[in-house]
PDB file of C-alpha atoms in Angstrom:
ATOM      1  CA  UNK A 125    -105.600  73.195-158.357  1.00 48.00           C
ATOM      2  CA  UNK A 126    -104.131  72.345-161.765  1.00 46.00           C
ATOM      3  CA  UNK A 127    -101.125  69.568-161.828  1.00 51.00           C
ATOM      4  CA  UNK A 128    -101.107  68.692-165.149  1.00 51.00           C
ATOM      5  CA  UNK A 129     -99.188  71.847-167.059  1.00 50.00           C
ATOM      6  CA  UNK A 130     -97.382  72.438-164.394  1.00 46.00           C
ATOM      7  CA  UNK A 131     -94.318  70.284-163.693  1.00 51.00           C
ATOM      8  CA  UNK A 132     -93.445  70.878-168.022  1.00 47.00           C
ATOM      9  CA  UNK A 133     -93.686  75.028-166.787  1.00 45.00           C
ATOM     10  CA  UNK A 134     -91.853  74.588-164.257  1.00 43.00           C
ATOM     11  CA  UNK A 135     -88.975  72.211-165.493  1.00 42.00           C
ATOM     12  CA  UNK A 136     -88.646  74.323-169.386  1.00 44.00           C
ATOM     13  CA  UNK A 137     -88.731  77.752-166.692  1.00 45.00           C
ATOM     14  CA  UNK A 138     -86.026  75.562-164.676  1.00 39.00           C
ATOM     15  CA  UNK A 139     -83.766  74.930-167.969  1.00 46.00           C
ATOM     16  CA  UNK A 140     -84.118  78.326-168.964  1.00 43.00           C
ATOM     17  CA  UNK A 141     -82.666  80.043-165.787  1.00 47.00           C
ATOM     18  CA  UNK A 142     -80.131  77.492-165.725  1.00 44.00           C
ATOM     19  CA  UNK A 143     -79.003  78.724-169.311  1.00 45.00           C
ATOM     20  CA  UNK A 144     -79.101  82.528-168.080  1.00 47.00           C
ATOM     21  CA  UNK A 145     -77.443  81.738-165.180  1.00 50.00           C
ATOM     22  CA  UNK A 146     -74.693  79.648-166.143  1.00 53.00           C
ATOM     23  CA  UNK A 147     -71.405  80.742-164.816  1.00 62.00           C
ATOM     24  CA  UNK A 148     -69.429  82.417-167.766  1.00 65.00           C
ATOM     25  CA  UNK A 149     -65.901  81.160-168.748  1.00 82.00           C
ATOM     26  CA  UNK A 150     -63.318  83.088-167.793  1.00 89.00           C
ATOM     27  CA  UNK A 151     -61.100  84.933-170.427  1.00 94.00           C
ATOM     28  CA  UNK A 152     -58.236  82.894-169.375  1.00 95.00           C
ATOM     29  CA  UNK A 153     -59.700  79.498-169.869  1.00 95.00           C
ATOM     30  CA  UNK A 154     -61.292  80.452-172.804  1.00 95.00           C
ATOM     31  CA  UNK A 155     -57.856  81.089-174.465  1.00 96.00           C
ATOM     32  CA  UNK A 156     -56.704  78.240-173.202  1.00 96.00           C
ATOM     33  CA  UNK A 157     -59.843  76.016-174.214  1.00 95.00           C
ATOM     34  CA  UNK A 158     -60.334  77.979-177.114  1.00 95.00           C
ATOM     35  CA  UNK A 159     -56.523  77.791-178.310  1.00 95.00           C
ATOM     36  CA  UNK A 160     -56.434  76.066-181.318  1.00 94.00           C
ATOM     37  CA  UNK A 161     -59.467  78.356-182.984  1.00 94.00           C
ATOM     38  CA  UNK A 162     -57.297  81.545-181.944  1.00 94.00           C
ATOM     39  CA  UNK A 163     -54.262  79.896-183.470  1.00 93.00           C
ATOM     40  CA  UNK A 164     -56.134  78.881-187.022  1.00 92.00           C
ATOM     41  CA  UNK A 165     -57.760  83.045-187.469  1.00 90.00           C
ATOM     42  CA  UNK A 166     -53.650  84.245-186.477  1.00 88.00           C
ATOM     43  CA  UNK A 167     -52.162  81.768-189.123  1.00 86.00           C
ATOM     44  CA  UNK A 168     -55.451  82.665-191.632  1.00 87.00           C
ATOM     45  CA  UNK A 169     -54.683  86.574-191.150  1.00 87.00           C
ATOM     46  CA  UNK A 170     -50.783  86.388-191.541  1.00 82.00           C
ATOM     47  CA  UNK A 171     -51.063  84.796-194.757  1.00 81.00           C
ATOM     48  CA  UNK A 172     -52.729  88.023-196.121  1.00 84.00           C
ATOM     49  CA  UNK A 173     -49.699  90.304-195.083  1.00 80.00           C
ATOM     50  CA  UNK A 174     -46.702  89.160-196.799  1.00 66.00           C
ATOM     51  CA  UNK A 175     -46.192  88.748-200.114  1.00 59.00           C
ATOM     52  CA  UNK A 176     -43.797  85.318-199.873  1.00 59.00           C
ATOM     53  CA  UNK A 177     -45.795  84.309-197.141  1.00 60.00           C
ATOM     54  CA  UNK A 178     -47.073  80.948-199.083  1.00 59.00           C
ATOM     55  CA  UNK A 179     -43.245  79.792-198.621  1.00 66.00           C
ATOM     56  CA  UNK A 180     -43.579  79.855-195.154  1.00 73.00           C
ATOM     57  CA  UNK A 181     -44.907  76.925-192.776  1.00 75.00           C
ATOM     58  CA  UNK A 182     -47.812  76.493-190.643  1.00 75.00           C
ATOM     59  CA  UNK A 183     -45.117  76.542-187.575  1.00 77.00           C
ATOM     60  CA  UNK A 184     -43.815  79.403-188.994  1.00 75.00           C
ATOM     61  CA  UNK A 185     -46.818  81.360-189.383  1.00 75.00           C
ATOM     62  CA  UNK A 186     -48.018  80.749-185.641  1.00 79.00           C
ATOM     63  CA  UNK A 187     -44.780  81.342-184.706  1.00 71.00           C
ATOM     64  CA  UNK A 188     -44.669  82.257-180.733  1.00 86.00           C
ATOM     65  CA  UNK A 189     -48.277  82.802-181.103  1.00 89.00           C
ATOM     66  CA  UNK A 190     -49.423  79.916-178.487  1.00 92.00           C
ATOM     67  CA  UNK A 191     -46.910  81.087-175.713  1.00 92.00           C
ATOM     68  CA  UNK A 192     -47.846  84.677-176.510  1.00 93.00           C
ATOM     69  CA  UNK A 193     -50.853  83.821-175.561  1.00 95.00           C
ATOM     70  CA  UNK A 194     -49.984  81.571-172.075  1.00 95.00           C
ATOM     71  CA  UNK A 195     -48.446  84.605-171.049  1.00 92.00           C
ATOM     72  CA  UNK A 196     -51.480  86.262-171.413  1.00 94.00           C
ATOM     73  CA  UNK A 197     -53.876  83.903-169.833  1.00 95.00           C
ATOM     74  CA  UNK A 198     -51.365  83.711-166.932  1.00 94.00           C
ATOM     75  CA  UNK A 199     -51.460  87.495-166.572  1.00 91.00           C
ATOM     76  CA  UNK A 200     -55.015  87.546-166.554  1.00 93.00           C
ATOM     77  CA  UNK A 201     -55.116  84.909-163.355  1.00 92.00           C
ATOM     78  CA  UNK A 202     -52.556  87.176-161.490  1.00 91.00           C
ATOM     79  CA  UNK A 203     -53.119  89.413-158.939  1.00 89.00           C
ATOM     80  CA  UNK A 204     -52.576  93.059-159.947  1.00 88.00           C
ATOM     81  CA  UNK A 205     -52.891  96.383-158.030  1.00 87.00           C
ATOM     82  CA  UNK A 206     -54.588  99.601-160.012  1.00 84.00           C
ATOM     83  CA  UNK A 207     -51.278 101.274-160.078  1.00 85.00           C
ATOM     84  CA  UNK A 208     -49.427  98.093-161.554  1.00 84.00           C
ATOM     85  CA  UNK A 209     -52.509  98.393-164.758  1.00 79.00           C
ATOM     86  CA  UNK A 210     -51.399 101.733-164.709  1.00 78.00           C
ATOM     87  CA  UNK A 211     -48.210 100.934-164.533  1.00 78.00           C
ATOM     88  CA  UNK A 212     -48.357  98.862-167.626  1.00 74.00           C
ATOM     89  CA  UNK A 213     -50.370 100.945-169.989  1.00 69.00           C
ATOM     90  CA  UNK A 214     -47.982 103.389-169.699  1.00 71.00           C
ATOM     91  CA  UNK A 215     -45.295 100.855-170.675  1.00 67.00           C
ATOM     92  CA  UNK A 216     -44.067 100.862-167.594  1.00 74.00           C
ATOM     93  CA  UNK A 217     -44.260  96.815-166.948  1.00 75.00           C
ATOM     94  CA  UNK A 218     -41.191  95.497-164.945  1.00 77.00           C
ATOM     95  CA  UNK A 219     -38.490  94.777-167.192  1.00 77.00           C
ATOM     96  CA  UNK A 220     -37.875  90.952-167.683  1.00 75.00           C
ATOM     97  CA  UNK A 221     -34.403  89.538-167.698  1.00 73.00           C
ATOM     98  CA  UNK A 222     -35.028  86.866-170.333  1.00 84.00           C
ATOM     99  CA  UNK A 223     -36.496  87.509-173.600  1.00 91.00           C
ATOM    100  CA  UNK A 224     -40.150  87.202-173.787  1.00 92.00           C
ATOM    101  CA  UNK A 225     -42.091  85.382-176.249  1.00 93.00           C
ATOM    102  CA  UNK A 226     -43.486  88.649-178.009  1.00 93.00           C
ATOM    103  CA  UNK A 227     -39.270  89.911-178.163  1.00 94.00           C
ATOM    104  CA  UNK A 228     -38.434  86.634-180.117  1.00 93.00           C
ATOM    105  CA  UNK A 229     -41.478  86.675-182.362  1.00 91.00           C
ATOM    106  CA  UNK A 230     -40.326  89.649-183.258  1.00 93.00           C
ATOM    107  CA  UNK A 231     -36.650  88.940-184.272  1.00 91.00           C
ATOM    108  CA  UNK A 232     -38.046  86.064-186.452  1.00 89.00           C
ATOM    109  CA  UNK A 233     -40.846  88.312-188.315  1.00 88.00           C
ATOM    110  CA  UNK A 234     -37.815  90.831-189.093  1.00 88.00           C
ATOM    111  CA  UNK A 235     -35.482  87.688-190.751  1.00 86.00           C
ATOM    112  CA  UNK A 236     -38.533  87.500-192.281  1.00 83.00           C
ATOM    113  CA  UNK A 237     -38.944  90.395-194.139  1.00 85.00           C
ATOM    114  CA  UNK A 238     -42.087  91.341-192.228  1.00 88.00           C
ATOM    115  CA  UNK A 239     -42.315  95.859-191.778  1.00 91.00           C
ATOM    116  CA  UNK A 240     -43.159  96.751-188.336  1.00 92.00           C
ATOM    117  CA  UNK A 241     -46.915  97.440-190.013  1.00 92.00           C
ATOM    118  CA  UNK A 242     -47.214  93.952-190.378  1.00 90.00           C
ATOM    119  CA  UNK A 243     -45.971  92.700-187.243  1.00 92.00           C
ATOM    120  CA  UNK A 244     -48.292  95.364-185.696  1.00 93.00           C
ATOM    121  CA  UNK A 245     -51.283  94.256-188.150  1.00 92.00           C
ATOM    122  CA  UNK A 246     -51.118  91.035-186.860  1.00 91.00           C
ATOM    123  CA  UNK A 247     -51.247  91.940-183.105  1.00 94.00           C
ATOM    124  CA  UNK A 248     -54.484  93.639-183.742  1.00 93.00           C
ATOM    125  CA  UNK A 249     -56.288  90.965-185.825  1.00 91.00           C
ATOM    126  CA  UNK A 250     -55.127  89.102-182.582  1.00 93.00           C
ATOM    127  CA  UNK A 251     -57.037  91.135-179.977  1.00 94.00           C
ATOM    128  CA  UNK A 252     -60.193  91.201-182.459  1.00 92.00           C
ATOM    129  CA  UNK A 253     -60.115  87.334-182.845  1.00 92.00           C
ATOM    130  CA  UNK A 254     -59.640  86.361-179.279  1.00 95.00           C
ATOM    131  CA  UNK A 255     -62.514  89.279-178.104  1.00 93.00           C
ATOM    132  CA  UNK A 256     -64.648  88.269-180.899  1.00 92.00           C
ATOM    133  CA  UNK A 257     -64.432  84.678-180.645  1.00 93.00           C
ATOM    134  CA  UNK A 258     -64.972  84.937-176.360  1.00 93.00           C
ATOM    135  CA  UNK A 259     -67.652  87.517-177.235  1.00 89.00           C
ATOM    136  CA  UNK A 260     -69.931  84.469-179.145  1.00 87.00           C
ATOM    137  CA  UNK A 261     -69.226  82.081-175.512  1.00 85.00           C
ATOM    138  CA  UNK A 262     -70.592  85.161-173.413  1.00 83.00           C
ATOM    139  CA  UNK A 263     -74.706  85.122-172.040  1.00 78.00           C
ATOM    140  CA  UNK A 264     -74.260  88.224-169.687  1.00 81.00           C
ATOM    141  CA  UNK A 265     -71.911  91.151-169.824  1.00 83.00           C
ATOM    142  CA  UNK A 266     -70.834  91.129-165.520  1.00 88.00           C
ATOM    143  CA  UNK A 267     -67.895  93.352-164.138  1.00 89.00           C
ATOM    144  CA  UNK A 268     -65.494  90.261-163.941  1.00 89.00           C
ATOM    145  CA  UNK A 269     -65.762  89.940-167.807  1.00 91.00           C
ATOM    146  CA  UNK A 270     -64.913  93.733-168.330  1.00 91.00           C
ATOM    147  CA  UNK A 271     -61.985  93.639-165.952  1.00 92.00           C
ATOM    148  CA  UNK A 272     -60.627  90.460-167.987  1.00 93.00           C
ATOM    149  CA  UNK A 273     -61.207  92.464-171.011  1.00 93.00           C
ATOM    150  CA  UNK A 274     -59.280  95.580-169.309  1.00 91.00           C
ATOM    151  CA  UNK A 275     -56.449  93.003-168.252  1.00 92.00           C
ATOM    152  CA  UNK A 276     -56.240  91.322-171.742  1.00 94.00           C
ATOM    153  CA  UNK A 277     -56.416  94.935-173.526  1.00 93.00           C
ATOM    154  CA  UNK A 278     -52.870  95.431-171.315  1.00 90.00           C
ATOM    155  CA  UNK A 279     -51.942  92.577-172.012  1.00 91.00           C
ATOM    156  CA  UNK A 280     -52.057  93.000-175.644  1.00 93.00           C
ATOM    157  CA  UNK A 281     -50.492  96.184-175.409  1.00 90.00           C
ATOM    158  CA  UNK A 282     -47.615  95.027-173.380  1.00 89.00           C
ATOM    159  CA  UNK A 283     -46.628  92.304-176.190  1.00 91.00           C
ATOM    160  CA  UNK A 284     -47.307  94.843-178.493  1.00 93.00           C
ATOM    161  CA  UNK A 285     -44.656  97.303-177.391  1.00 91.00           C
ATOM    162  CA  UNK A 286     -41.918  94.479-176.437  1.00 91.00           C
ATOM    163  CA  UNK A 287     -42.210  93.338-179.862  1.00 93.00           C
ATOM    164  CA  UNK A 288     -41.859  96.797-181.099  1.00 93.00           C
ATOM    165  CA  UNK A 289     -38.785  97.578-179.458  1.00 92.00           C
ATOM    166  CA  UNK A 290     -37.474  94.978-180.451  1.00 93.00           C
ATOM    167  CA  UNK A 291     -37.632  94.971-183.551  1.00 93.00           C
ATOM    168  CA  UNK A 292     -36.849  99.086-183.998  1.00 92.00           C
ATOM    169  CA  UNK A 293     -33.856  97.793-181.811  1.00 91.00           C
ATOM    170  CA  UNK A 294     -32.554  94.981-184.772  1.00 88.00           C
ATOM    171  CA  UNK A 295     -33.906  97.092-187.213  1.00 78.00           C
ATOM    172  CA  UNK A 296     -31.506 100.006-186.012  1.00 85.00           C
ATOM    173  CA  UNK A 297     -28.245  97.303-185.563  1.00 72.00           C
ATOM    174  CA  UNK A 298     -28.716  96.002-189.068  1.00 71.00           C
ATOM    175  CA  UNK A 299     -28.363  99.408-190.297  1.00 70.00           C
ATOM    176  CA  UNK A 300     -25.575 100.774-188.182  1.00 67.00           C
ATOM    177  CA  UNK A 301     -23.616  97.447-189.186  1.00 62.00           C
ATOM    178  CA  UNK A 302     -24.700  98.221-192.938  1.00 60.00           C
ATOM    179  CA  UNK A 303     -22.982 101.849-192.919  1.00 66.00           C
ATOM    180  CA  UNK A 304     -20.274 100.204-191.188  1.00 65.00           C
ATOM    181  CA  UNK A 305     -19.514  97.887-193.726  1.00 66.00           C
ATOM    182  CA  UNK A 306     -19.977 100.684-196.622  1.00 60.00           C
ATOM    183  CA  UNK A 307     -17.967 103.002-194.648  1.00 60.00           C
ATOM    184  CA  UNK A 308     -15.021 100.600-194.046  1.00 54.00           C
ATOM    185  CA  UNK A 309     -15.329  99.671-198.157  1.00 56.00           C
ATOM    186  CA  UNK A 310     -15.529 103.132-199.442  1.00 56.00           C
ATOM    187  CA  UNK A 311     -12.232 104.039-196.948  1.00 58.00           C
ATOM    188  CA  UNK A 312     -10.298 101.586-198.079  1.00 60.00           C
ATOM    189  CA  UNK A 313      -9.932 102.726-202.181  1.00 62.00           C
ATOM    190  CA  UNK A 314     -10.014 106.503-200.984  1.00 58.00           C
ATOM    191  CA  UNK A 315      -7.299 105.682-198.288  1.00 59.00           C
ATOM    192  CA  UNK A 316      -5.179 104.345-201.139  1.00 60.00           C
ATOM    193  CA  UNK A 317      -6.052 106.851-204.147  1.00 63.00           C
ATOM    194  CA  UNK A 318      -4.940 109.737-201.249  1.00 64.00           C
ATOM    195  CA  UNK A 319      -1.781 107.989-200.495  1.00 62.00           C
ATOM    196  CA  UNK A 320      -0.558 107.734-204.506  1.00 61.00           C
ATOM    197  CA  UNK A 321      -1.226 110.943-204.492  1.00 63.00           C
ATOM    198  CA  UNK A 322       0.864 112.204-201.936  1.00 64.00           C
ATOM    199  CA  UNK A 323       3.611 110.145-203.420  1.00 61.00           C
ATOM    200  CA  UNK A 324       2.949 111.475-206.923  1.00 55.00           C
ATOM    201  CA  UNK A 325       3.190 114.838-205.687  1.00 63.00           C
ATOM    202  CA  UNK A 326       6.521 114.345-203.544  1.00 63.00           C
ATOM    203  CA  UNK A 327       8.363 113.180-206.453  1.00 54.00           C
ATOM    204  CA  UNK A 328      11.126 116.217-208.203  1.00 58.00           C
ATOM    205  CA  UNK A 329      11.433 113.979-211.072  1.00 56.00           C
ATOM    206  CA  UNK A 330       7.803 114.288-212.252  1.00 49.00           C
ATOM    207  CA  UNK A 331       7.007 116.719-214.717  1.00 56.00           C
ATOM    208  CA  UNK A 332       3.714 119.203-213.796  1.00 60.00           C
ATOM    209  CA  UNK A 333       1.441 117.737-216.459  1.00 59.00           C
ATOM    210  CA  UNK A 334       2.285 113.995-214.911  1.00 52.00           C
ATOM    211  CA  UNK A 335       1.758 115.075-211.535  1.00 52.00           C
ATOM    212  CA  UNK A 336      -1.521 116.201-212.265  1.00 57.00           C
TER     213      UNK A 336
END
C-alpha cells in the first residue's frame, strides 16, 4: 500500500471538485454584486450615441440605470407562473400605477435629444453587458441559470417597451402642442387679413380698383 502520493491526489482531486462544484451565483445577486461594473459598460456605451453627449454628467449618463436594474433583480427573485412569462412577452405585464424607472428614463433621454434608436441602442448594449459579464462568473450551464436568463430576457423586454411608450407618447404631445401653437399663430393674421377684407368690400364709397 502506497501513502506517500496519496493524500497530495487526493486533496488537489478534492480542490478541483470543489471548483466544479461550486454553487453558481444567481443572476440576481450577480447584478446586484456586480452593479457598479454593469453601471461603468452603460455609461461607456452611451457616450458613443449622442453627439453632445460629452456635456452630459456621469449621473446623467447612468441615469435610472441602477434602479432599472433593482427592478430587475427583484423580478428575477419573484415567483412567476408560465402564463404570467407569457403574459409579459407579449407585453401584457400588469399595468403599474406609478411611473416606473424605465418610463422616467425615458422622459429624460427625450429632453435630451436622444431618438428612440438610441434609447433602444442602449437597452441592448445593456442585456449584452449584464449576460456577458455573468457569462465570465458561470462554471456550469444548469436549468436554474437558463430560467434566470429567460426571466432577465423579459425583463429586459418589459423596460424596453415601457420606455418606448413612453417616449412615442411625449414624442406625440410635443408635436400635437407644436401644430397647436403654429395653428393658433397662422389663425390669428389670416383671421384679421379676412376681416379687412370683408370691410373693404362692404364699403359703397370705394372705388373697384381700391377694393381690389
Amino acid at each position: 500500500m502506497v501513502s506517500g502520493p496519496l493524500p497530495v491526489v487526493f486533496f488537489a482531486t478534492w480542490r478541483l471538485n470543489r471548483h466544479t462544484e461550486r454553487t453558481p451565483m444567481r443572476l440576481s445577486k450577480f447584478i446586484l454584486s456586480n452593479m457598479e461594473a454593469i453601471l461603468q459598460e452603460w455609461e461607456d456605451f452611451a457616450k458613443t450615441i449622442h453627439a453632445t453627449i460629452h456635456l452630459m454628467t456621469a449621473r446623467e449618463l447612468r441615469d435610472h440605470a441602477e434602479a432599472m436594474l433593482k427592478v430587475v433583480a427583484a423580478d428575477l427573485d419573484t415567483y412567476q407562473a408560465r402564463q404570467e412569462g407569457i403574459d409579459k412577452s407579449q407585453g401584457l405585464a400588469p399595468v403599474v400605477a406609478a411611473d416606473t424607472p424605465a418610463e422616467i428614463h425615458a422622459v429624460d433621454r427625450l429632453s435630451s435629444g436622444f431618438t428612440i434608436e438610441q434609447l433602444t441602442a442602449e437597452y441592448r448594449a445593456l442585456r449584452a453587458s449584464v449576460l456577458r459579464l455573468w457569462q465570465d462568473d458561470i462554471v456550469n450551464i444548469t436549468a436554474g441559470e437558463i430560467r434566470d436568463m429567460v426571466r432577465f430576457n423579459e425583463a429586459i423586454d418589459q423596460s424596453l417597451a415601457e420606455s418606448v411608450a413612453r417616449y412615442s407618447e411625449m414624442h406625440r404631445d410635443s408635436q400635437n402642442l407644436f401644430m397647436a401653437i403654429l395653428g393658433h399663430d397662422v389663425r390669428s393674421p389670416l383671421g384679421a387679413i379676412s376681416m379687412g377684407a370683408q370691410i373693404l368690400s362692404s364699403n359703397t364709397n370705394l372705388t373697384p380698383n381700391a377694393v381690389k
